[in-house]
Coordinates of C-alpha atoms in Angstrom, one line a residue:
M1 CA 4.5 14.5 -6.0
I2 CA 4.2 11.1 -3.8
T3 CA 7.8 9.5 -3.7
G4 CA 10.1 6.8 -1.8
S5 CA 9.2 4.4 0.5
T6 CA 5.4 4.7 1.6
V7 CA 3.8 1.2 4.0
A8 CA 0.5 -0.2 3.2
L9 CA -0.2 0.0 6.8
V10 CA -1.9 -2.7 8.5
T11 CA -4.9 -2.0 11.4
P12 CA -3.3 -3.6 14.3
M13 CA -6.8 -5.5 16.4
T14 CA -6.8 -7.9 19.6
A15 CA -7.8 -11.0 19.8
A16 CA -11.4 -10.1 19.4
G17 CA -11.0 -8.4 16.3
D18 CA -11.0 -4.7 17.9
I19 CA -8.8 -1.5 16.9
C20 CA -6.4 -1.8 19.6
W21 CA -5.7 2.2 18.7
Q22 CA -2.4 2.0 21.1
T23 CA -0.6 -0.4 18.8
L24 CA -1.8 2.1 15.8
E25 CA 0.1 4.5 17.6
Q26 CA 3.1 2.6 18.0
L27 CA 3.0 1.5 14.2
I28 CA 3.0 5.5 13.2
E29 CA 5.6 5.9 15.2
F30 CA 7.8 2.8 14.0
H31 CA 7.5 3.8 11.0
V32 CA 8.5 7.7 11.3
F33 CA 11.6 6.9 13.4
N34 CA 12.9 4.7 10.9
G35 CA 12.5 6.9 7.5
T36 CA 9.4 5.7 6.1
E37 CA 8.3 8.2 4.0
G38 CA 4.2 7.6 3.6
I39 CA 1.7 6.0 5.2
V40 CA -1.0 4.9 4.0
A41 CA -3.7 4.2 5.9
A42 CA -7.0 2.1 5.8
G43 CA -5.5 0.2 2.3
T44 CA -6.3 -3.6 1.5
T45 CA -3.1 -4.5 3.7
G46 CA -5.1 -2.6 6.3
E47 CA -8.1 -4.9 5.6
S48 CA -10.5 -1.8 4.7
A49 CA -12.9 -4.3 2.9
T50 CA -13.3 -5.5 7.2
L51 CA -13.6 -2.3 8.3
S52 CA -16.9 -0.4 8.0
F53 CA -17.3 3.0 7.7
E54 CA -17.5 4.9 10.8
E55 CA -14.0 2.4 11.6
H56 CA -12.1 3.4 7.9
A57 CA -12.7 7.6 9.0
Q58 CA -12.0 7.0 12.3
V59 CA -8.2 5.1 10.9
I60 CA -7.5 7.8 8.7
R61 CA -8.4 10.4 10.6
F62 CA -6.5 8.9 14.3
T63 CA -3.2 8.7 11.5
V64 CA -3.4 11.5 10.2
E65 CA -3.9 13.4 13.9
K66 CA -1.0 10.4 15.3
V67 CA 1.0 11.1 12.3
A68 CA 1.6 15.4 12.3
G69 CA 2.8 16.7 9.1
R70 CA 5.8 14.1 9.4
V71 CA 5.1 12.5 6.6
P72 CA 1.9 12.0 3.7
V73 CA -1.3 10.5 4.7
I74 CA -2.6 8.5 2.0
A75 CA -6.0 6.9 2.3
G76 CA -7.4 4.4 0.8
A77 CA -10.9 5.2 -0.5
G78 CA -11.9 2.7 -3.1
G79 CA -15.0 1.2 -3.5
N80 CA -16.5 -1.3 -6.2
S81 CA -19.9 1.2 -6.4
T82 CA -18.9 4.6 -7.7
A83 CA -20.5 6.9 -5.1
E84 CA -19.2 4.5 -2.0
A85 CA -16.0 5.1 -3.7
I86 CA -16.8 9.4 -3.5
K87 CA -18.5 9.2 -0.1
L88 CA -14.9 7.4 1.3
T89 CA -13.1 9.6 -0.8
K90 CA -15.0 12.7 0.8
D91 CA -14.1 11.5 4.4
A92 CA -10.7 11.4 3.6
K93 CA -10.3 14.9 2.6
Q94 CA -12.8 16.4 5.6
Y95 CA -10.6 14.3 7.9
G96 CA -7.2 15.6 6.4
A97 CA -5.8 12.5 4.0
D98 CA -3.2 14.6 1.7
A99 CA -4.1 12.1 -0.7
V100 CA -6.0 8.4 -1.8
L101 CA -5.6 5.8 -2.7
S102 CA -8.4 4.4 -5.1
V103 CA -8.6 1.1 -5.5
V104 CA -9.8 -0.3 -9.3
P105 CA -13.3 -1.9 -8.9
Y106 CA -13.5 -5.3 -7.7
Y107 CA -16.2 -8.5 -8.4
N108 CA -18.0 -6.0 -11.7
K109 CA -15.6 -6.2 -14.1
P110 CA -16.2 -2.7 -15.4
T111 CA -14.6 -2.5 -18.9
Q112 CA -11.9 0.6 -19.6
K113 CA -15.0 3.0 -20.6
G114 CA -16.2 2.1 -16.6
L115 CA -12.8 3.0 -15.4
I116 CA -12.8 5.8 -17.0
A117 CA -16.3 7.1 -15.7
H118 CA -15.5 5.7 -12.3
F119 CA -12.1 7.6 -11.5
T120 CA -13.2 10.9 -13.2
A121 CA -16.3 11.2 -10.7
I122 CA -14.7 10.7 -8.0
A123 CA -12.0 13.3 -9.2
D124 CA -14.8 15.5 -9.9
A125 CA -16.8 15.2 -7.0
V126 CA -13.5 16.0 -4.4
D127 CA -10.4 18.0 -5.3
I128 CA -7.6 15.5 -3.2
P129 CA -4.5 13.7 -5.3
I130 CA -6.3 10.6 -6.5
L131 CA -4.0 7.8 -7.0
L132 CA -4.9 5.0 -9.1
Y133 CA -4.4 1.6 -7.6
N134 CA -3.9 -1.2 -10.3
V135 CA -4.2 -4.5 -8.8
P136 CA -5.5 -7.2 -11.1
G137 CA -4.1 -10.6 -8.7
R138 CA -7.7 -9.4 -6.5
T139 CA -10.1 -6.7 -9.3
I140 CA -9.9 -9.1 -12.5
V141 CA -9.5 -6.1 -14.8
D142 CA -6.8 -4.9 -16.0
M143 CA -6.3 -1.1 -16.0
T144 CA -4.9 -0.3 -19.8
V145 CA -2.0 2.7 -19.2
E146 CA -4.5 3.8 -22.6
T147 CA -7.1 4.1 -19.6
V148 CA -4.2 5.6 -17.0
A149 CA -3.2 8.5 -20.3
V150 CA -6.9 9.3 -20.1
L151 CA -7.3 10.4 -16.4
A152 CA -3.7 10.9 -16.0
K153 CA -5.1 14.9 -17.6
H154 CA -7.5 14.9 -14.6
K155 CA -6.0 18.0 -12.4
N156 CA -6.8 16.2 -9.3
I157 CA -5.6 12.1 -10.6
V158 CA -1.8 12.5 -10.1
G159 CA -0.2 9.2 -9.9
I160 CA -1.1 5.4 -10.1
K161 CA 0.1 2.6 -7.7
D162 CA 1.0 0.0 -10.0
A163 CA 1.0 -3.6 -8.6
T164 CA 0.9 -5.5 -12.1
G165 CA 4.6 -7.2 -11.2
D166 CA 5.5 -6.1 -15.2
V167 CA 8.2 -3.0 -14.7
S168 CA 7.7 -2.6 -18.3
R169 CA 4.9 -0.2 -18.3
V170 CA 6.8 2.3 -16.4
Q171 CA 8.4 4.3 -19.5
P172 CA 5.2 3.5 -22.1
T173 CA 3.6 5.1 -18.7
L174 CA 6.3 7.9 -18.4
E175 CA 5.7 8.4 -22.3
A176 CA 2.2 8.8 -21.7
C177 CA 1.4 10.6 -18.2
G178 CA 4.5 12.6 -18.3
P179 CA 7.4 12.6 -16.0
D180 CA 5.1 14.3 -13.1
F181 CA 2.5 11.5 -12.6
A182 CA 4.0 9.6 -9.8
Q183 CA 5.0 5.8 -10.9
L184 CA 4.3 4.1 -7.5
S185 CA 5.3 -0.1 -7.4
G186 CA 3.1 -1.9 -5.5
D187 CA 4.6 -5.3 -6.1
D188 CA 7.2 -5.7 -3.5
A189 CA 8.7 -8.8 -5.3
T190 CA 9.3 -6.2 -8.3
S191 CA 9.7 -3.0 -6.3
C192 CA 13.2 -2.6 -7.0
E193 CA 13.6 -3.0 -11.2
F194 CA 10.6 -1.3 -10.9
L195 CA 11.9 2.1 -9.6
L196 CA 15.4 1.5 -11.6
A197 CA 12.8 1.9 -14.4
G198 CA 12.3 5.3 -13.8
G199 CA 9.4 4.6 -11.1
H200 CA 9.3 6.8 -8.0
G201 CA 8.4 5.4 -4.7
T202 CA 6.9 2.1 -3.4
V203 CA 3.9 1.4 -1.2
S204 CA 5.3 -1.7 0.4
V205 CA 4.1 -4.3 2.5
T206 CA 7.8 -6.1 3.1
A207 CA 7.5 -1.9 4.9
N208 CA 6.1 -3.1 7.8
V209 CA 8.6 -5.2 8.7
S210 CA 11.2 -3.7 7.4
P211 CA 10.3 -0.1 7.0
K212 CA 14.7 1.5 7.0
G213 CA 15.6 -1.7 4.8
M214 CA 13.0 -0.2 2.5
V215 CA 14.0 2.3 2.7
E216 CA 17.3 2.0 2.0
M217 CA 16.7 0.2 -1.1
V218 CA 13.9 2.3 -2.3
S219 CA 17.4 5.5 -2.2
A220 CA 19.2 4.0 -4.0
A221 CA 17.7 2.9 -6.6
R222 CA 16.2 6.4 -7.1
Q223 CA 19.6 7.7 -7.0
E224 CA 20.0 5.1 -10.1
D225 CA 22.5 2.8 -8.3
R226 CA 21.7 -0.5 -9.6
D227 CA 24.7 -2.1 -7.5
R228 CA 23.6 -0.5 -4.3
A229 CA 20.4 -1.4 -4.8
E230 CA 20.0 -5.0 -5.7
R231 CA 22.0 -5.5 -2.4
F232 CA 19.8 -4.0 -0.5
D233 CA 17.1 -6.3 -2.2
Q234 CA 18.7 -9.1 -1.9
L235 CA 18.2 -8.9 2.3
L236 CA 15.1 -8.2 1.0
V237 CA 14.1 -10.9 -1.0
P238 CA 12.9 -13.9 1.8
L239 CA 10.2 -11.1 3.0
H240 CA 8.8 -10.2 -0.4
Q241 CA 8.6 -14.0 -0.8
K242 CA 7.3 -15.1 2.2
L243 CA 4.7 -12.0 3.4
F244 CA 2.4 -13.5 0.6
V245 CA 3.1 -17.8 1.3
E246 CA -1.6 -16.7 2.2
P247 CA -2.8 -13.7 1.2
N248 CA -1.7 -10.5 2.6
P249 CA -2.1 -9.6 5.3
I250 CA -2.6 -13.2 6.8
P251 CA 0.9 -13.6 6.7
V252 CA 2.6 -9.6 8.0
K253 CA 0.4 -9.5 10.8
W254 CA 1.7 -13.1 11.9
A255 CA 5.1 -11.7 10.9
L256 CA 4.7 -8.6 13.4
N257 CA 2.8 -9.6 15.9
Q258 CA 6.1 -12.5 16.0
M259 CA 8.3 -9.3 16.0
G260 CA 6.6 -7.7 19.2
L261 CA 5.0 -5.4 17.9
I262 CA 1.0 -5.6 16.9
P263 CA -1.0 -7.9 18.6
P264 CA -2.5 -11.1 17.4
G265 CA -6.4 -9.9 15.4
I266 CA -7.5 -10.3 12.1
R267 CA -10.7 -10.3 10.8
L268 CA -12.0 -12.9 9.4
P269 CA -12.9 -14.5 6.6
L270 CA -9.5 -13.9 7.4
T271 CA -7.2 -15.7 9.5
E272 CA -4.4 -16.5 11.2
L273 CA -1.3 -17.7 9.7
D274 CA -1.6 -21.4 9.2
A275 CA 1.6 -23.2 11.6
C276 CA 2.6 -25.1 8.3
F277 CA 4.2 -21.5 7.1
H278 CA 5.5 -20.4 10.6
E279 CA 9.2 -21.3 10.5
E280 CA 9.3 -20.3 6.7
V281 CA 8.1 -16.8 7.4
M282 CA 9.9 -16.2 10.9
Q283 CA 13.3 -17.4 8.7
A284 CA 12.6 -14.9 6.4
L285 CA 12.6 -12.8 9.2
K286 CA 15.6 -13.5 10.8
D287 CA 17.3 -13.9 6.9
S288 CA 17.1 -10.7 5.9
G289 CA 18.1 -9.2 9.4
V290 CA 14.5 -8.0 11.2
A291 CA 14.3 -10.9 13.7
G292 CA 16.9 -12.8 16.1

């Protein structure tokens, strides 16, 4: 089971929009050194929507090679076309990913029956652990607990990243899917409560800038130490809030650039963080102890 604090890793880019491979390697080492327990490569935060198929495969292959088995690598491999998602999933397996993160198809608004057919087709086509990814804020469609329960019966579907922010789903999902089905929070603001309610880990944007803080919070929450978990989470709250003042990954890439960890590049149609937000994001970095 994939547990603990997993980072939804950014894809560093130059000002011209080219992938910066040396910086990606440095970010990987930064996370391994700071205790991050898993890395998502080429996910939403990694700007998967604007990576070409070739770049997508290159990011996954590069990340797997540089991680070298020290932590699990989860490859973003979703799409709004089932055939495309299968191809990305096959690529992820070929390049050695430990699992894939497969998002609910976006834009075309499938039914719950369509979701079952989509994910079943992927799981039948590729023998690799699959994490479902429910993020209705981006996909419009919300995958229900009942649909997750049907999909959890497939041997290759091993868990879910739940970015709904609805902590009340944890227990019904546990009852419907069993204790071996991984539940990972995809909403930083509610991740502490998600874990205290019985979740197994997080896939975090905040972990990009505060990997140690997220590891400490997740560890305390998984030990059911509410007081300690909430103390750590309170330090992270400014980041949970301000790293989403514009659509992810705009604020987190700006923050990482200010920390000297990545170049300023981001790909259109995303643009650099608006200047009106610079002061408050910087203040969040200071308040959380990750910037002087």
